[in-house]
PDB file of C-alpha atoms in Angstrom:
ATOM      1  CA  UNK H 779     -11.641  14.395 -11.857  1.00 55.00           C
ATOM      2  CA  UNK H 780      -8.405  13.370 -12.769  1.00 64.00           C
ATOM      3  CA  UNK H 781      -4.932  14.583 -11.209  1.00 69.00           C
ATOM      4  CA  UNK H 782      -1.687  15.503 -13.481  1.00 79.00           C
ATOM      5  CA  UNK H 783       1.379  13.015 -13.643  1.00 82.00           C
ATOM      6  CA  UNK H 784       2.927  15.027 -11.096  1.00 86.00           C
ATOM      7  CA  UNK H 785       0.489  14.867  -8.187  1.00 89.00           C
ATOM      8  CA  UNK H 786       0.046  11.054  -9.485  1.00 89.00           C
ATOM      9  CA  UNK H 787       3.486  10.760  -8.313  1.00 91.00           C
ATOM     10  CA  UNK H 788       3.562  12.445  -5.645  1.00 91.00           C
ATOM     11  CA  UNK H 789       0.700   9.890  -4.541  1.00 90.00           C
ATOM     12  CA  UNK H 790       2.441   6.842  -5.683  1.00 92.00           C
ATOM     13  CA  UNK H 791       5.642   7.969  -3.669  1.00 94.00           C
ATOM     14  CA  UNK H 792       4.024   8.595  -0.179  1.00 93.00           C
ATOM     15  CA  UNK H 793       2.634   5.216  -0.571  1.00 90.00           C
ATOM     16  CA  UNK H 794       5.672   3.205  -1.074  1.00 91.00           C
ATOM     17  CA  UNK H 795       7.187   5.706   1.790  1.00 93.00           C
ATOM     18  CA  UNK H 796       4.650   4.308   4.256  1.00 90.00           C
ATOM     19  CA  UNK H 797       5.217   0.677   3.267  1.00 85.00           C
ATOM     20  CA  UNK H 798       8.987   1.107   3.346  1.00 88.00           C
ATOM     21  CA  UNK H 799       8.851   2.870   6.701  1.00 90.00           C
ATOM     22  CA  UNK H 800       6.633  -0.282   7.537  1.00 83.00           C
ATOM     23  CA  UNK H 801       8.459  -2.947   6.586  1.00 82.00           C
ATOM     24  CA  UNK H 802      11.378  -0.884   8.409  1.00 87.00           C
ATOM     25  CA  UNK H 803       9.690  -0.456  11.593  1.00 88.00           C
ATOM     26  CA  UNK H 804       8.761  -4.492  11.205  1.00 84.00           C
ATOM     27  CA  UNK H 805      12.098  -5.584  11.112  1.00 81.00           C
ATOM     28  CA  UNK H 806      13.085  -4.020  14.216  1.00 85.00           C
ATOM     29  CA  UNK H 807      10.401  -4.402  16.066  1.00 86.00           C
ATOM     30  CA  UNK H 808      10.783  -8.116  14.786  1.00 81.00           C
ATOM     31  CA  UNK H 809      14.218 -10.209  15.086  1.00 75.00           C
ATOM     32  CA  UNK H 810      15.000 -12.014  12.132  1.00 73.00           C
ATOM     33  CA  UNK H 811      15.192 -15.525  12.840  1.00 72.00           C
ATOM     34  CA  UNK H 812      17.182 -17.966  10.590  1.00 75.00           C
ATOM     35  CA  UNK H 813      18.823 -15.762   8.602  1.00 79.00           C
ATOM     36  CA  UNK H 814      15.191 -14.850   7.086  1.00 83.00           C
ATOM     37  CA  UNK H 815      13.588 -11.512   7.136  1.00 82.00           C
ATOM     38  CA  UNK H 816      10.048 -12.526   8.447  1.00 82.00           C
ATOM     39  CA  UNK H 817       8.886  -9.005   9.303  1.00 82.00           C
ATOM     40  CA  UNK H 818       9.500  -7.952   5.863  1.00 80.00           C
ATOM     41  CA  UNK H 819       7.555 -11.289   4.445  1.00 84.00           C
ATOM     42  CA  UNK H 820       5.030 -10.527   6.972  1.00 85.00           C
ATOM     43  CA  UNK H 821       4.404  -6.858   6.115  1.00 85.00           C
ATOM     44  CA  UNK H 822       4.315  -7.702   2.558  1.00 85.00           C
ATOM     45  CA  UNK H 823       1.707 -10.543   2.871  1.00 91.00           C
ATOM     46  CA  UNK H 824      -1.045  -8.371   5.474  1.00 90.00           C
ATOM     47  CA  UNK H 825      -0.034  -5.212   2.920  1.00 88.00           C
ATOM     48  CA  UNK H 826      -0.969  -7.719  -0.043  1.00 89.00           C
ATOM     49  CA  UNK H 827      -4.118  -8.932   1.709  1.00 94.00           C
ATOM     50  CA  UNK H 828      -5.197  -5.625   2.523  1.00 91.00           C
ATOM     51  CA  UNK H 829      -4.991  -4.178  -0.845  1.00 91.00           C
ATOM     52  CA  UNK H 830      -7.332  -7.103  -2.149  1.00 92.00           C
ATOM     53  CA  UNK H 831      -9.853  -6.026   0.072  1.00 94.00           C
ATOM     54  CA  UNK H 832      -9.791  -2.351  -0.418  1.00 91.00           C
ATOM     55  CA  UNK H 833     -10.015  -2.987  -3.791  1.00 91.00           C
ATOM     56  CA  UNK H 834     -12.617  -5.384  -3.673  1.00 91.00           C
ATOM     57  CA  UNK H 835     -14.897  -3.140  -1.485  1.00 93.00           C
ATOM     58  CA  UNK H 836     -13.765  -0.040  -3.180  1.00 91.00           C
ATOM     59  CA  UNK H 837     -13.287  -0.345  -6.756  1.00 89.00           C
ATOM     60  CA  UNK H 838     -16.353   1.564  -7.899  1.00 91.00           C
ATOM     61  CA  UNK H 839     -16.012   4.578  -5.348  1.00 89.00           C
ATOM     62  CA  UNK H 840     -15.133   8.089  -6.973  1.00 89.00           C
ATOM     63  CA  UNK H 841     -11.644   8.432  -4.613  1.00 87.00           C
ATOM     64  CA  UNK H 842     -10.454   5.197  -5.032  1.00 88.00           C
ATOM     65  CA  UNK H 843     -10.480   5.711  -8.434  1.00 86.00           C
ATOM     66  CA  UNK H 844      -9.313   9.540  -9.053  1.00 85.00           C
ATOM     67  CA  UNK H 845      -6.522   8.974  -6.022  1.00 86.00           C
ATOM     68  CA  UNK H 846      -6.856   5.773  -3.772  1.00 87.00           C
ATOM     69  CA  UNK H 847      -5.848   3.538  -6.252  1.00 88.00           C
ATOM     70  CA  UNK H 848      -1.736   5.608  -6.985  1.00 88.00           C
ATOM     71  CA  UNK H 849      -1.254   5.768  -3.073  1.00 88.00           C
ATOM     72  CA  UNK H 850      -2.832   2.620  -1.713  1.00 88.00           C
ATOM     73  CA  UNK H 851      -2.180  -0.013  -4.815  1.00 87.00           C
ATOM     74  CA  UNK H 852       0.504   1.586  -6.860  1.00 87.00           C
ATOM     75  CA  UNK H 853       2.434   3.406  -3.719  1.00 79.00           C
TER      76      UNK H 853
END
């Protein structure tokens, strides 16, 4: 089953929400030291890491591929 653009959307928004509310809530909770934004760098390389392995392990699965894939990878 595939979704319309708009739900597609909708998908690939509330996944960049959650990773810019994460990379937010990093860089409080996290000082920035040297004038560098390590919590952000940080986020971005676990967030990175993690979407290799959900792909990896979930490539071939029905939800990853009708809606995982626009929030997790794309969002």
């Amino acid at each position: 089953m595939k979704f319309g653009m708009g739900l597609q959307l909708v998908l690939v928004a509330t996944g960049g929400a959650v990773g810019a509310a994460l990379r937010y809530l990093a860089g409080v909770l996290i000082p920035v030291g040297f004038g560098f934004p390590w919590a952000t760098l940080a986020v971005n390389v676990i967030g990175c890491f993690s979407i290799g392995l959900i792909v990896g392990y979930f490539e071939n699965e029905l939800w990853y591929q009708n809606w995982g894939r626009y929030l997790i990878v794309i969002g």
